[in-house]
C-alpha cells in the first residue's frame, strides 16, 4: 500500500496550484479593495459566500469521490478554481476601470469567488483520501505533513508571483495575478487528466456507518454527519479554531502593513508579499523540516502548534516595527504549520480506511467555513489594531488546554505497529517508487 512518487507529485501539484492562487489573491486583495474603493471589512468578506459554499459542498464532493473516483473530482476542483479565478480577474479589471460602482463590483466579485467554493471544493477531499488510502498508519502523519507542505509552498510562491503579474501596460493591473493563476490551474488540470492513475484502494461499496456513530440515526438508515461522530468532533473543533485564527491573521496582515508603513496600497504590495513569504517559509520549515526531524506525532503537533502560534500573535499584537510584524507572522505560521497536519493526520487515524473521504470532506468544510469570520476580525482591527491578534493568542491558548484535556486529542497518535506492519513499512521504504 505505497504511493508512487509520480502520483504524489501530481497530487502535491493540485494542492500547490490552489494554495498558490488563493494566497496570491489574498496578498493583492487589500490593494484591490482600496484602489477600487471597497471598504476594508468587505474586502475580507469577498471570501464569505465562497467559504459557506465550500463548507456545504465538501461533504457532497467527498461522497461523490467514493462513487466516481478521486481523479474525476480533482478535475472538477481544478476546473472550478480556474473558472473562478478568471471571473474574478474580469470583475477586478472592470472595477479598476471604474465601469461600475464599488459596491456593484463587490457583489460580482463575491459571486465570481463563490464558484470556487461550490466547485473548487471537489479536489480537497479527493487528494487527502488518495494519499490516506496509499499510506500505512505509521507513515500517515509524515504523508499528511508532506501534502500540507504543498499549501506552505504555495503560500511562498503565490505572494512572490502575484506582483510579477501586475501588468499595467496591458490594462489589467491588479487583475493580472488572478488571470495568470487561472492559466496555471488549467495546465495542472491537463497534467492530472493525462498522467494521474485512479486510486486502487477506494471503497468497493457504499460506506456503512461505524458502530460508534449515533444509534438513532443508524436505526433510520441515515448517514450520521462527521461533525456528530465522537471520533471526529474534537478534531473538527480544534481545526476550526486554528483555521479561524490563521485566516484572521492572514486577512488582517495586509491592512496592518499598509497602515504601519503609511504607503499607498500599490507601494505597500511588495512589503506585504515579503511578510507573507517569510510566514510561508516558516510553515514549510515546520512541515518539511521539524516534523520529520523530530518524528513528531499528531498529539505533539496539536500541542506545540497552538503554543507557538500564540507566541507569534503576541509579537504581532505589540509590534514596534515592520520587521517585528514579519517576525511575529513567521512564528505564528510556524505554529500553524505544526497544528494543521496534527489535526488532519489525527482525524485520519481516528476513522477507518473506508471513511477517509468523508473525514477529508469534514476537514475541508472546517477549513472553508472559518473564512466567514474574517470580516469581523478586520472590523475589530479598524477599532483597535492589536485586538485581533490578542484574541488569536487567547484562542490558541484555549486550544492548548483543550489538546491536553480532551481524550481524543490526547490519544491521537498512531496505534503501535504489529510485526507484520513493521515488515510492510520496511519493504515500502526500500521501494524506490514509493513516497
Short mmCIF file of C-alpha atoms in Angstrom, two decimals, residues 58-273:
data_model
loop_
_atom_site.label_atom_id
_atom_site.label_comp_id
_atom_site.label_asym_id
_atom_site.label_seq_id
_atom_site.Cartn_x
_atom_site.Cartn_y
_atom_site.Cartn_z
CA UNK A 58 -17.26 19.48 0.71
CA UNK A 59 -19.18 16.51 2.25
CA UNK A 60 -21.10 16.12 -1.02
CA UNK A 61 -17.88 16.06 -3.06
CA UNK A 62 -16.34 13.60 -0.57
CA UNK A 63 -19.23 11.17 -1.11
CA UNK A 64 -19.03 11.76 -4.86
CA UNK A 65 -15.34 10.80 -4.84
CA UNK A 66 -16.28 7.47 -3.22
CA UNK A 67 -18.74 6.81 -6.05
CA UNK A 68 -16.96 8.29 -9.07
CA UNK A 69 -13.28 8.19 -8.13
CA UNK A 70 -10.63 10.53 -6.76
CA UNK A 71 -9.23 11.65 -10.11
CA UNK A 72 -12.52 12.94 -11.64
CA UNK A 73 -13.16 15.02 -8.53
CA UNK A 74 -9.69 16.57 -8.74
CA UNK A 75 -10.53 17.57 -12.32
CA UNK A 76 -13.80 19.15 -11.17
CA UNK A 77 -11.98 21.08 -8.43
CA UNK A 78 -9.28 22.41 -10.73
CA UNK A 79 -11.86 23.46 -13.32
CA UNK A 80 -13.87 25.31 -10.68
CA UNK A 81 -10.75 27.05 -9.44
CA UNK A 82 -9.64 28.11 -12.93
CA UNK A 83 -13.06 29.44 -13.94
CA UNK A 84 -13.49 31.29 -10.64
CA UNK A 85 -10.07 32.96 -10.91
CA UNK A 86 -10.74 34.06 -14.49
CA UNK A 87 -14.12 35.50 -13.49
CA UNK A 88 -12.55 37.35 -10.55
CA UNK A 89 -9.93 38.84 -12.90
CA UNK A 90 -12.63 40.17 -15.23
CA UNK A 91 -14.58 41.71 -12.33
CA UNK A 92 -11.50 43.33 -10.78
CA UNK A 93 -10.43 44.76 -14.14
CA UNK A 94 -13.90 46.28 -14.53
CA UNK A 95 -13.63 47.83 -11.08
CA UNK A 96 -10.19 49.28 -11.71
CA UNK A 97 -11.51 50.89 -14.92
CA UNK A 98 -14.49 52.33 -12.97
CA UNK A 99 -17.02 50.55 -15.18
CA UNK A 100 -19.37 50.17 -12.20
CA UNK A 101 -19.80 51.46 -8.64
CA UNK A 102 -17.57 49.86 -5.96
CA UNK A 103 -20.49 48.05 -4.30
CA UNK A 104 -21.63 46.61 -7.64
CA UNK A 105 -18.09 45.35 -8.25
CA UNK A 106 -18.06 43.83 -4.77
CA UNK A 107 -21.26 41.86 -5.45
CA UNK A 108 -19.93 40.49 -8.75
CA UNK A 109 -16.59 39.73 -7.08
CA UNK A 110 -18.44 37.86 -4.33
CA UNK A 111 -20.27 35.64 -6.82
CA UNK A 112 -17.20 35.09 -9.02
CA UNK A 113 -15.29 33.84 -5.99
CA UNK A 114 -18.30 31.72 -4.97
CA UNK A 115 -17.68 29.49 -8.00
CA UNK A 116 -14.53 28.28 -6.27
CA UNK A 117 -16.42 27.46 -3.06
CA UNK A 118 -19.02 25.48 -4.98
CA UNK A 119 -16.82 23.54 -7.41
CA UNK A 120 -13.22 24.07 -6.24
CA UNK A 121 -14.03 22.19 -3.02
CA UNK A 122 -14.17 18.93 -5.01
CA UNK A 123 -10.42 18.41 -5.16
CA UNK A 124 -9.53 18.74 -1.46
CA UNK A 125 -11.27 15.60 -0.07
CA UNK A 126 -10.15 13.63 -3.12
CA UNK A 127 -6.45 14.47 -2.71
CA UNK A 128 -6.43 13.78 1.03
CA UNK A 129 -8.31 10.48 0.63
CA UNK A 130 -5.99 9.42 -2.22
CA UNK A 131 -2.92 9.91 -0.01
CA UNK A 132 -4.51 8.26 3.05
CA UNK A 133 -5.54 5.19 1.06
CA UNK A 134 -1.96 4.59 -0.07
CA UNK A 135 -0.22 5.27 3.26
CA UNK A 136 0.17 2.96 6.30
CA UNK A 137 -0.89 4.42 9.66
CA UNK A 138 2.70 4.65 10.88
CA UNK A 139 3.55 6.91 7.94
CA UNK A 140 0.27 8.85 7.84
CA UNK A 141 1.49 11.89 9.79
CA UNK A 142 4.56 12.31 7.58
CA UNK A 143 2.49 11.88 4.43
CA UNK A 144 -0.13 14.39 5.54
CA UNK A 145 2.54 16.90 6.56
CA UNK A 146 4.14 16.48 3.14
CA UNK A 147 0.79 17.16 1.48
CA UNK A 148 0.26 20.13 3.78
CA UNK A 149 3.65 21.32 2.59
CA UNK A 150 2.00 22.00 -0.77
CA UNK A 151 -0.08 24.64 0.96
CA UNK A 152 3.04 26.05 2.60
CA UNK A 153 5.00 26.15 -0.64
CA UNK A 154 2.03 27.72 -2.40
CA UNK A 155 1.92 30.49 0.17
CA UNK A 156 5.58 31.21 -0.62
CA UNK A 157 5.20 31.20 -4.39
CA UNK A 158 1.78 32.87 -4.61
CA UNK A 159 2.64 36.22 -2.95
CA UNK A 160 6.01 36.21 -4.76
CA UNK A 161 4.45 35.72 -8.20
CA UNK A 162 1.42 37.97 -7.69
CA UNK A 163 3.31 41.31 -8.02
CA UNK A 164 5.08 39.99 -11.13
CA UNK A 165 1.72 39.50 -12.84
CA UNK A 166 0.51 43.06 -12.15
CA UNK A 167 0.70 44.30 -15.75
CA UNK A 168 -0.44 47.92 -16.04
CA UNK A 169 0.76 48.15 -19.65
CA UNK A 170 -1.86 45.55 -20.65
CA UNK A 171 -4.60 47.48 -18.91
CA UNK A 172 -5.40 44.75 -16.37
CA UNK A 173 -3.12 45.86 -13.50
CA UNK A 174 -4.08 44.17 -10.22
CA UNK A 175 -6.34 41.73 -12.09
CA UNK A 176 -3.29 40.17 -13.76
CA UNK A 177 -2.36 37.74 -10.96
CA UNK A 178 -5.80 36.11 -10.97
CA UNK A 179 -5.75 35.60 -14.73
CA UNK A 180 -2.27 34.08 -14.51
CA UNK A 181 -3.27 31.68 -11.72
CA UNK A 182 -6.28 30.60 -13.79
CA UNK A 183 -4.00 29.63 -16.67
CA UNK A 184 -1.66 27.75 -14.31
CA UNK A 185 -4.62 25.77 -12.95
CA UNK A 186 -5.70 24.80 -16.47
CA UNK A 187 -2.18 23.49 -17.11
CA UNK A 188 -2.34 21.40 -13.94
CA UNK A 189 -5.74 20.08 -14.99
CA UNK A 190 -4.22 18.64 -18.18
CA UNK A 191 -1.42 17.01 -16.14
CA UNK A 192 -3.91 15.28 -13.83
CA UNK A 193 -6.08 14.18 -16.73
CA UNK A 194 -3.20 12.68 -18.72
CA UNK A 195 -0.84 11.32 -16.04
CA UNK A 196 -2.56 10.50 -12.72
CA UNK A 197 -3.82 6.92 -12.29
CA UNK A 198 -7.04 6.36 -10.35
CA UNK A 199 -6.76 5.22 -6.72
CA UNK A 200 -6.78 1.44 -6.37
CA UNK A 201 -7.89 1.45 -2.73
CA UNK A 202 -11.28 3.16 -2.90
CA UNK A 203 -14.27 1.65 -1.05
CA UNK A 204 -15.67 -1.20 -3.15
CA UNK A 205 -19.22 -0.46 -1.95
CA UNK A 206 -21.12 2.45 -0.33
CA UNK A 207 -19.68 3.41 3.04
CA UNK A 208 -21.53 1.95 6.00
CA UNK A 209 -21.72 3.62 9.35
CA UNK A 210 -19.32 2.74 12.12
CA UNK A 211 -20.90 1.22 15.25
CA UNK A 212 -19.66 4.15 17.36
CA UNK A 213 -21.91 6.57 15.48
CA UNK A 214 -25.28 7.83 16.62
CA UNK A 215 -27.52 4.78 17.15
CA UNK A 216 -30.76 6.61 16.46
CA UNK A 217 -29.54 7.87 13.14
CA UNK A 218 -28.19 4.43 12.29
CA UNK A 219 -31.56 2.83 13.02
CA UNK A 220 -33.20 5.15 10.49
CA UNK A 221 -30.62 4.22 7.92
CA UNK A 222 -29.30 7.75 7.60
CA UNK A 223 -25.65 8.71 7.42
CA UNK A 224 -24.55 10.44 10.61
CA UNK A 225 -22.63 13.66 9.83
CA UNK A 226 -18.95 13.52 10.70
CA UNK A 227 -19.29 16.56 12.95
CA UNK A 228 -21.53 14.47 15.24
CA UNK A 229 -19.17 11.50 15.28
CA UNK A 230 -17.40 11.44 18.69
CA UNK A 231 -14.23 10.21 16.99
CA UNK A 232 -14.06 13.29 14.76
CA UNK A 233 -15.78 16.06 16.71
CA UNK A 234 -12.78 17.13 18.87
CA UNK A 235 -10.53 17.34 15.80
CA UNK A 236 -13.11 19.43 13.93
CA UNK A 237 -13.49 21.84 16.87
CA UNK A 238 -9.73 22.19 17.21
CA UNK A 239 -9.26 22.53 13.45
CA UNK A 240 -11.99 25.16 13.14
CA UNK A 241 -10.46 27.39 15.82
CA UNK A 242 -6.96 27.03 14.39
CA UNK A 243 -8.21 27.80 10.88
CA UNK A 244 -10.15 30.84 12.12
CA UNK A 245 -7.05 32.28 13.77
CA UNK A 246 -4.76 31.62 10.82
CA UNK A 247 -7.22 33.09 8.31
CA UNK A 248 -7.93 36.12 10.51
CA UNK A 249 -4.23 36.88 10.85
CA UNK A 250 -3.58 36.47 7.13
CA UNK A 251 -6.55 38.63 6.12
CA UNK A 252 -5.61 41.40 8.58
CA UNK A 253 -1.88 41.39 7.87
CA UNK A 254 -2.05 43.41 4.64
CA UNK A 255 -4.04 46.23 6.22
CA UNK A 256 -1.67 46.31 9.21
CA UNK A 257 1.38 46.66 6.94
CA UNK A 258 -0.24 49.35 4.75
CA UNK A 259 -1.15 51.39 7.83
CA UNK A 260 2.18 50.87 9.60
CA UNK A 261 4.26 51.91 6.59
CA UNK A 262 1.97 54.78 5.61
CA UNK A 263 2.31 53.93 1.92
CA UNK A 264 -0.25 53.65 -0.87
CA UNK A 265 -1.78 50.17 -1.35
CA UNK A 266 0.24 49.55 -4.51
CA UNK A 267 3.51 50.75 -2.94
CA UNK A 268 2.95 48.52 0.10
CA UNK A 269 2.27 45.44 -2.01
CA UNK A 270 5.91 44.35 -2.09
CA UNK A 271 6.20 44.62 1.70
CA UNK A 272 3.03 42.55 2.13
CA UNK A 273 4.41 39.90 -0.21
#
